[in-house]
JSON list of C-alpha atoms in Angstrom, two decimals:
[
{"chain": "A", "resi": 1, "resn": "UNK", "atom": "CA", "xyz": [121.81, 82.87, 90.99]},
{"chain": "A", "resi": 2, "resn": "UNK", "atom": "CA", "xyz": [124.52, 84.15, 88.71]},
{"chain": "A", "resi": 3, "resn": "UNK", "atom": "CA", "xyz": [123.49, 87.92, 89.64]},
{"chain": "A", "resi": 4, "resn": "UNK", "atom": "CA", "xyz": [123.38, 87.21, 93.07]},
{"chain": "A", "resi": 5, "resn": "UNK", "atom": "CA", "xyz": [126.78, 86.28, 92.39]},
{"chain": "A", "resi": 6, "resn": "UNK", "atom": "CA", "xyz": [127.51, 88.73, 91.11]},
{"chain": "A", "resi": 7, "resn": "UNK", "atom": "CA", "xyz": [125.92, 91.18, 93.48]},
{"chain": "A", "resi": 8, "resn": "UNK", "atom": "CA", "xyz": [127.74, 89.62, 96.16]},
{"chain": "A", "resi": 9, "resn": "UNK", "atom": "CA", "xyz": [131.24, 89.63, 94.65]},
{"chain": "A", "resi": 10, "resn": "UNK", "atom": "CA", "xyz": [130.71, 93.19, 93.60]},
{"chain": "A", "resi": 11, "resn": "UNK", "atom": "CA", "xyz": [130.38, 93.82, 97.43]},
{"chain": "A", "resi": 12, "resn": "UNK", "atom": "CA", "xyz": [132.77, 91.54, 99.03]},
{"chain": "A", "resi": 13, "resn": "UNK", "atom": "CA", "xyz": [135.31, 91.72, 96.19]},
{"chain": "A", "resi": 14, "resn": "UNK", "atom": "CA", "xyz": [138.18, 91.27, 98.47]},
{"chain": "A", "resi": 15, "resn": "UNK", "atom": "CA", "xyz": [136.41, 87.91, 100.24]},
{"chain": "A", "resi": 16, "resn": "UNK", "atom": "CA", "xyz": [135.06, 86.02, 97.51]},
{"chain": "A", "resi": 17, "resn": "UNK", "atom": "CA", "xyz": [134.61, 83.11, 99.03]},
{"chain": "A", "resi": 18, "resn": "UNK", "atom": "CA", "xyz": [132.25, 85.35, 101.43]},
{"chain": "A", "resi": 19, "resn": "UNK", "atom": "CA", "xyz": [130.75, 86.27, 98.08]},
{"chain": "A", "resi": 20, "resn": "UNK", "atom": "CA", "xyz": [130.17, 82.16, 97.48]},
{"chain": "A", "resi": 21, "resn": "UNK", "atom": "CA", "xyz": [128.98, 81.50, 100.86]},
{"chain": "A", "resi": 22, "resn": "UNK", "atom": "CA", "xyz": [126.25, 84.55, 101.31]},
{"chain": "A", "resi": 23, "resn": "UNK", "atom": "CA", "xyz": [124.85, 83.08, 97.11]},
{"chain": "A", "resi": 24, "resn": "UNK", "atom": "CA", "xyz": [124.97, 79.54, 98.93]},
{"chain": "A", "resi": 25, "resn": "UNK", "atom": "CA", "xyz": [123.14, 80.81, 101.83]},
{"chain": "A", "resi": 26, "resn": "UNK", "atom": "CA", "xyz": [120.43, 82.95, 99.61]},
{"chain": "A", "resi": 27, "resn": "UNK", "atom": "CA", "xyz": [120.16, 79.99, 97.59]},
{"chain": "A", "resi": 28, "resn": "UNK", "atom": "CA", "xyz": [119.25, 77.71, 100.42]},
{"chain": "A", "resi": 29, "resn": "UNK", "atom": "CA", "xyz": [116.68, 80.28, 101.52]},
{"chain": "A", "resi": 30, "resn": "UNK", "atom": "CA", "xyz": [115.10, 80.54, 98.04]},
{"chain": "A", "resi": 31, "resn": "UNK", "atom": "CA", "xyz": [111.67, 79.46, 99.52]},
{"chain": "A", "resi": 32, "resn": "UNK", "atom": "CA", "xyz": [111.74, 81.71, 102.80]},
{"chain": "A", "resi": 33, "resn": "UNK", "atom": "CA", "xyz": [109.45, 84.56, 102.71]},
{"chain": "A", "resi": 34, "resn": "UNK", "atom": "CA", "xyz": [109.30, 87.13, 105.77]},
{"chain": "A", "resi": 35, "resn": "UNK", "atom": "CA", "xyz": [105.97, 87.48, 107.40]},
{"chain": "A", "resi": 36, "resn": "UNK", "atom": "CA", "xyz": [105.26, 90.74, 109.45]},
{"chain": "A", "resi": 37, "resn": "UNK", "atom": "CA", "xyz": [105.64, 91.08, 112.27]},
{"chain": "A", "resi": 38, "resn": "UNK", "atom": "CA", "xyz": [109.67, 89.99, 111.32]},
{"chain": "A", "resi": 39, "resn": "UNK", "atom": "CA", "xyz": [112.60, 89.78, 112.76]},
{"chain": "A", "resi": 40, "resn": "UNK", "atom": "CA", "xyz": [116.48, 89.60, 111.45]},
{"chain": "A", "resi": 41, "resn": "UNK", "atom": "CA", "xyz": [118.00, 88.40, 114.51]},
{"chain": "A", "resi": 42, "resn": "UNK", "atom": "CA", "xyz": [121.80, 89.20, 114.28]},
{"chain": "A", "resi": 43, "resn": "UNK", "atom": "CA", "xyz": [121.45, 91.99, 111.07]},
{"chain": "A", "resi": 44, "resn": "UNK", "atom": "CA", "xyz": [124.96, 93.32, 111.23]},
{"chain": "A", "resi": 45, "resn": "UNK", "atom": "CA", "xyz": [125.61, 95.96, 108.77]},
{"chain": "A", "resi": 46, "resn": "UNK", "atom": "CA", "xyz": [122.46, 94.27, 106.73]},
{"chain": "A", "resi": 47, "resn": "UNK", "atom": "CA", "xyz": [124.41, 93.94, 103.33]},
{"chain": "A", "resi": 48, "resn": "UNK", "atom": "CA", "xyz": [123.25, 90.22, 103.15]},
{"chain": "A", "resi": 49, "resn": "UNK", "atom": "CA", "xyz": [119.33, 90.70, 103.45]},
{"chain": "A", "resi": 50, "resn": "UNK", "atom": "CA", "xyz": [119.42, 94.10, 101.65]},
{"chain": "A", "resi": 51, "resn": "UNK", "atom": "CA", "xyz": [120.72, 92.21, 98.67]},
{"chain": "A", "resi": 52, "resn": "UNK", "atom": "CA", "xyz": [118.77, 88.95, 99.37]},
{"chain": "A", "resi": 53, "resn": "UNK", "atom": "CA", "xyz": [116.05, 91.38, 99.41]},
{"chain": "A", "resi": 54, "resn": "UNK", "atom": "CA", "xyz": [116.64, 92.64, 95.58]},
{"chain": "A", "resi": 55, "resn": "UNK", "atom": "CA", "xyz": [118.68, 95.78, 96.99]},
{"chain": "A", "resi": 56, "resn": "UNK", "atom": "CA", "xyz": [121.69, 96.39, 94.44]},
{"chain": "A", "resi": 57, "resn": "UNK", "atom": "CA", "xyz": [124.17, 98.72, 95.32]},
{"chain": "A", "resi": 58, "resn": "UNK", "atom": "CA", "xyz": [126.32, 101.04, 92.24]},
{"chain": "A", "resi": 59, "resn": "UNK", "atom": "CA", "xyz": [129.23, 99.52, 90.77]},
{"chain": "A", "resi": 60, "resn": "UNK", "atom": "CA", "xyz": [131.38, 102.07, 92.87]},
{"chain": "A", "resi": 61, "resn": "UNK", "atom": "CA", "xyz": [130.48, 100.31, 96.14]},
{"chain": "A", "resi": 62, "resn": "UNK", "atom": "CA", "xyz": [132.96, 98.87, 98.93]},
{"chain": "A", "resi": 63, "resn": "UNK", "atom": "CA", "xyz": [132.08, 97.45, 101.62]},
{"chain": "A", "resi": 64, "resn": "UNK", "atom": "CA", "xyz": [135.61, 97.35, 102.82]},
{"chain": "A", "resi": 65, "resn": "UNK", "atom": "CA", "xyz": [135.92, 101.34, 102.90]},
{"chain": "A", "resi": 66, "resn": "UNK", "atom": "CA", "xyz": [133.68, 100.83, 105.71]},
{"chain": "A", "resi": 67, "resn": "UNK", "atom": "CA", "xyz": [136.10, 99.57, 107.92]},
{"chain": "A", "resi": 68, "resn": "UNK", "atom": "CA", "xyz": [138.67, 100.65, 110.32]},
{"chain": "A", "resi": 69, "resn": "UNK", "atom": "CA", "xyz": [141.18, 100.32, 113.10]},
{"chain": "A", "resi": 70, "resn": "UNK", "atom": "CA", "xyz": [143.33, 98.24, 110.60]},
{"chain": "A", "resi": 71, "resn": "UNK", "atom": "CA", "xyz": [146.32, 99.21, 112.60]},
{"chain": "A", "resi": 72, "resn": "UNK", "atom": "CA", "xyz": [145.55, 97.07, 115.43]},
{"chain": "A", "resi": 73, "resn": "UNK", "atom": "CA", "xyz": [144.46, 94.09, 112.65]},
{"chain": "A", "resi": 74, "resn": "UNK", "atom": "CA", "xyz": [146.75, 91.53, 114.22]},
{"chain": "A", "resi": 75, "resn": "UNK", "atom": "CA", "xyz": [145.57, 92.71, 117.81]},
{"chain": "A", "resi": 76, "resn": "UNK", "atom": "CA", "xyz": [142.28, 90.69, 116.96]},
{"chain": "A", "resi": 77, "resn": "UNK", "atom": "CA", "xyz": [140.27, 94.03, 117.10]},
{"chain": "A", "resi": 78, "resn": "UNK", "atom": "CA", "xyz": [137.73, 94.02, 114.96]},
{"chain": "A", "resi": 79, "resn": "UNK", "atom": "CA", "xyz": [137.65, 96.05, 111.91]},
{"chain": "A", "resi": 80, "resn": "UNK", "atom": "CA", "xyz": [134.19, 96.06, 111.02]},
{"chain": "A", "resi": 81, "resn": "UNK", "atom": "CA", "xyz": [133.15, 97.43, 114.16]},
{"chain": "A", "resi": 82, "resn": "UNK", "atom": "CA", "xyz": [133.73, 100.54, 112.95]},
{"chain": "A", "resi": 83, "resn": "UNK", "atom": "CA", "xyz": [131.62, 103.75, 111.76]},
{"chain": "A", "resi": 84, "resn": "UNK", "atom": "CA", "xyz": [132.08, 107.04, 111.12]},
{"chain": "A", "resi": 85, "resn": "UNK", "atom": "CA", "xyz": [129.12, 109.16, 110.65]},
{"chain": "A", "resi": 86, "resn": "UNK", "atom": "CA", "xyz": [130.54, 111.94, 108.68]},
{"chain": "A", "resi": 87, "resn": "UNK", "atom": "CA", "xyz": [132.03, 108.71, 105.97]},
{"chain": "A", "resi": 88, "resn": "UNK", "atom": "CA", "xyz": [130.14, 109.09, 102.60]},
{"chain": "A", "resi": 89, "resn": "UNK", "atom": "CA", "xyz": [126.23, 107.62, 103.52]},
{"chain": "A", "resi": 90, "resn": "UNK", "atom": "CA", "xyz": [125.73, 103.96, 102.11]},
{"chain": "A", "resi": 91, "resn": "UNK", "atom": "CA", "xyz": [122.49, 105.14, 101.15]},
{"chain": "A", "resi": 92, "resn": "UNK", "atom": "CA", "xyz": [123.68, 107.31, 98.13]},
{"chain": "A", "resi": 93, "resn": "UNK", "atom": "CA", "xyz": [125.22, 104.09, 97.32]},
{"chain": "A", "resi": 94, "resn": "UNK", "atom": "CA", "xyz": [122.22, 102.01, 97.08]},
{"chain": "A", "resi": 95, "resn": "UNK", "atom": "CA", "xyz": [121.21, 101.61, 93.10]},
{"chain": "A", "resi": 96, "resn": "UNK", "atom": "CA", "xyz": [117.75, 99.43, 93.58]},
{"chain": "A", "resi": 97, "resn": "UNK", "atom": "CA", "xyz": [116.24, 99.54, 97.05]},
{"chain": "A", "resi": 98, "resn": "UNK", "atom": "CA", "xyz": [114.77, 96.34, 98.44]},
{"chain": "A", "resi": 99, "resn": "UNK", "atom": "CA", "xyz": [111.28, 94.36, 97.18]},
{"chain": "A", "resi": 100, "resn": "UNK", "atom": "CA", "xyz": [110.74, 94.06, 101.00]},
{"chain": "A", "resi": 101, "resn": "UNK", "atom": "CA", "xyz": [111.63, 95.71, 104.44]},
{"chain": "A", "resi": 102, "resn": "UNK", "atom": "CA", "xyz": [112.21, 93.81, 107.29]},
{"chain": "A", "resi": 103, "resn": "UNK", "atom": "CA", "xyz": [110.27, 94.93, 110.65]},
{"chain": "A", "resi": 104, "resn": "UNK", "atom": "CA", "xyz": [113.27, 94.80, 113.13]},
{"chain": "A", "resi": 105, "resn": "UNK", "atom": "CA", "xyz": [117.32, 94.33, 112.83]},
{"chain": "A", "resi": 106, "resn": "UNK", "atom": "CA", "xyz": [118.82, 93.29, 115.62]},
{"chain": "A", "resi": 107, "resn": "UNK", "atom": "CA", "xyz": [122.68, 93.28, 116.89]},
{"chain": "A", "resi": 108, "resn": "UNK", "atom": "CA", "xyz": [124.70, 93.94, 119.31]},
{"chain": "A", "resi": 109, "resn": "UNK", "atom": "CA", "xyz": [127.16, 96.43, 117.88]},
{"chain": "A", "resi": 110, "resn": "UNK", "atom": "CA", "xyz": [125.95, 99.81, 117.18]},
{"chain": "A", "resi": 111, "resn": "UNK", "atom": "CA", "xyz": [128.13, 100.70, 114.52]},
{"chain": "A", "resi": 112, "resn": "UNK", "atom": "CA", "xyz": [127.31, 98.10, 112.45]},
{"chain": "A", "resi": 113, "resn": "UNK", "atom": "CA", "xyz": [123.19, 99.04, 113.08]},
{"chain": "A", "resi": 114, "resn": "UNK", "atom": "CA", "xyz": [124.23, 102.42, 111.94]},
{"chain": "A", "resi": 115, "resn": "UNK", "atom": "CA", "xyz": [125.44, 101.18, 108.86]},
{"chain": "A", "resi": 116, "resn": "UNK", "atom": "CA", "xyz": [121.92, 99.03, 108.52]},
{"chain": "A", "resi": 117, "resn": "UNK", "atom": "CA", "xyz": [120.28, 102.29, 109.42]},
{"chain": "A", "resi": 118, "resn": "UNK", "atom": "CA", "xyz": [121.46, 103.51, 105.98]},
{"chain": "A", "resi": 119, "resn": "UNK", "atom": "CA", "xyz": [120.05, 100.77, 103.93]},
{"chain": "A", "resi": 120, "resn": "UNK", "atom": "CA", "xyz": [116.18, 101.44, 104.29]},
{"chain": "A", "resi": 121, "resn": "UNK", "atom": "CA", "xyz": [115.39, 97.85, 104.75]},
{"chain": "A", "resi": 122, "resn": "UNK", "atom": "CA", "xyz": [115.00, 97.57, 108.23]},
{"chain": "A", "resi": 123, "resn": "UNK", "atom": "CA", "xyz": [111.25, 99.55, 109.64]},
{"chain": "A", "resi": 124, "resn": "UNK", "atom": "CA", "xyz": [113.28, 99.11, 113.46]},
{"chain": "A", "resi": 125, "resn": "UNK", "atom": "CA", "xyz": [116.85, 98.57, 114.44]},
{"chain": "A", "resi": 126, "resn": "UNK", "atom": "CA", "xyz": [117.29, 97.43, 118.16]},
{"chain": "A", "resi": 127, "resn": "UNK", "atom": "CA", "xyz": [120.76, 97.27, 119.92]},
{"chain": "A", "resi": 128, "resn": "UNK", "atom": "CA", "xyz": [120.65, 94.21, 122.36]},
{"chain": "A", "resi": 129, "resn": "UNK", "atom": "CA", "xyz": [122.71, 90.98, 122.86]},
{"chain": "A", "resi": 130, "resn": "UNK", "atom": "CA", "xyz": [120.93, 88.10, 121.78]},
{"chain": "A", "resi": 131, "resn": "UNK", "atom": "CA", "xyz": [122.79, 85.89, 124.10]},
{"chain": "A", "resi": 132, "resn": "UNK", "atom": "CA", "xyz": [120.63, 87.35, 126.41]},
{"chain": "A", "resi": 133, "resn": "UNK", "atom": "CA", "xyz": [116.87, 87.67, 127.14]},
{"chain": "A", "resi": 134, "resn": "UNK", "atom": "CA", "xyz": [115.54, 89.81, 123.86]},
{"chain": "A", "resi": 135, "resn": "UNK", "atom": "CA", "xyz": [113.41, 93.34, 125.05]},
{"chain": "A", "resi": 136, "resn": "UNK", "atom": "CA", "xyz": [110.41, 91.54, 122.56]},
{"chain": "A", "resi": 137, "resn": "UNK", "atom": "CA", "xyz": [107.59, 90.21, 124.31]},
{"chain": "A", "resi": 138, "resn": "UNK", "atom": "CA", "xyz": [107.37, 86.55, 123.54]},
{"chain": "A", "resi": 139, "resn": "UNK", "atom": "CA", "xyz": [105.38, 85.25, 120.14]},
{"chain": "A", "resi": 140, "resn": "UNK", "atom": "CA", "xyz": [106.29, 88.83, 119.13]},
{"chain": "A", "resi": 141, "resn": "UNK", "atom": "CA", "xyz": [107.26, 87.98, 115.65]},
{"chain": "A", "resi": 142, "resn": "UNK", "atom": "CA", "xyz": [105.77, 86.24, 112.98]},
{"chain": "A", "resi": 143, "resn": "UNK", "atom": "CA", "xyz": [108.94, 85.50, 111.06]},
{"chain": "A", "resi": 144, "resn": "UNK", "atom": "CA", "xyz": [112.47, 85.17, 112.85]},
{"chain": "A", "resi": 145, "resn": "UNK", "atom": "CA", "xyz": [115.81, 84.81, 110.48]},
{"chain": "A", "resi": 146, "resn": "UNK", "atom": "CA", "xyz": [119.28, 84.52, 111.85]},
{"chain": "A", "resi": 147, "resn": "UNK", "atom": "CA", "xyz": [122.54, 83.76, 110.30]},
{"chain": "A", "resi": 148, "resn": "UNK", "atom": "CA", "xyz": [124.54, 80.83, 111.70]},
{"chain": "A", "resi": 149, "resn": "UNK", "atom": "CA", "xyz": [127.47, 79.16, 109.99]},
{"chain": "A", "resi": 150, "resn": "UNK", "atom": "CA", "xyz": [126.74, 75.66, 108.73]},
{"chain": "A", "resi": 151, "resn": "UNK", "atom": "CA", "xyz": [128.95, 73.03, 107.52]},
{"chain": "A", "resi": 152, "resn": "UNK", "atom": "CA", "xyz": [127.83, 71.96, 103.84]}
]
């Protein structure tokens, strides 16, 4: 777990108690395996399963160069909604790619699937609100993760 750590911190350097919480969460999913046809319900930029998924990213990496609009920080606008496609690719960032790809991402912000895009972990990225009816037929998946905060 110390890697993970590690990994995370390296990644969320500015947040480390994000860092704690994702090595918490990976930690409490130590015995859950994906099973095609899968499903990452909620994916955001994937960061979290690309490194739960053995995916290490170079030393050099910030996740928080990836962000924008922080002008209009205090306005509640959200600065990780934010992508520009001519920004330096993630995927020249990525040092080890993942053990495992995941079939589909979903989210419902398409800058932050464009970011996933660059990761090579996801076979599928879908843009869709999953407060809503999901564009899957049902008992399409085998294997369904989502992220939800939890008290411990």
């Amino acid at each position: 777990m110390d890697s993970m750590l590690n990994n995370f911190l390296n990644v969320y350097w500015l947040r480390p108690e994000t860092a704690v919480w994702r090595t918490i969460d990976v930690a409490s999913m130590k015995d859950f395996q994906f099973a095609s046809p899968s499903l990452d319900l909620g994916c955001g930029d994937g960061n979290f399963s690309f490194l739960r998924a053995g995916g290490t990213f170079v030393d050099s990496f910030d996740a928080f160069k990836q962000v924008g609009n922080l002008d209009k920080f205090f306005e509640n606008v959200d600065v990780y909604d934010y992508y520009v496609p001519q920004a330096e690719a993630r995927v020249s960032q990525v040092c080890n790619p993942p053990s495992y790809m995941i079939d589909v991402g979903l989210d419902h912000k398409v800058s932050l699937i464009n970011k996933a895009k660059e990761l090579n972990l996801y076979r599928q990225l879908v843009e869709a609100d999953a407060n809503q009816k999901l564009p899957f037929e049902d008992e399409s998946f085998q294997t369904q993760s989502f992220r939800k905060f939890t008290e411990y």
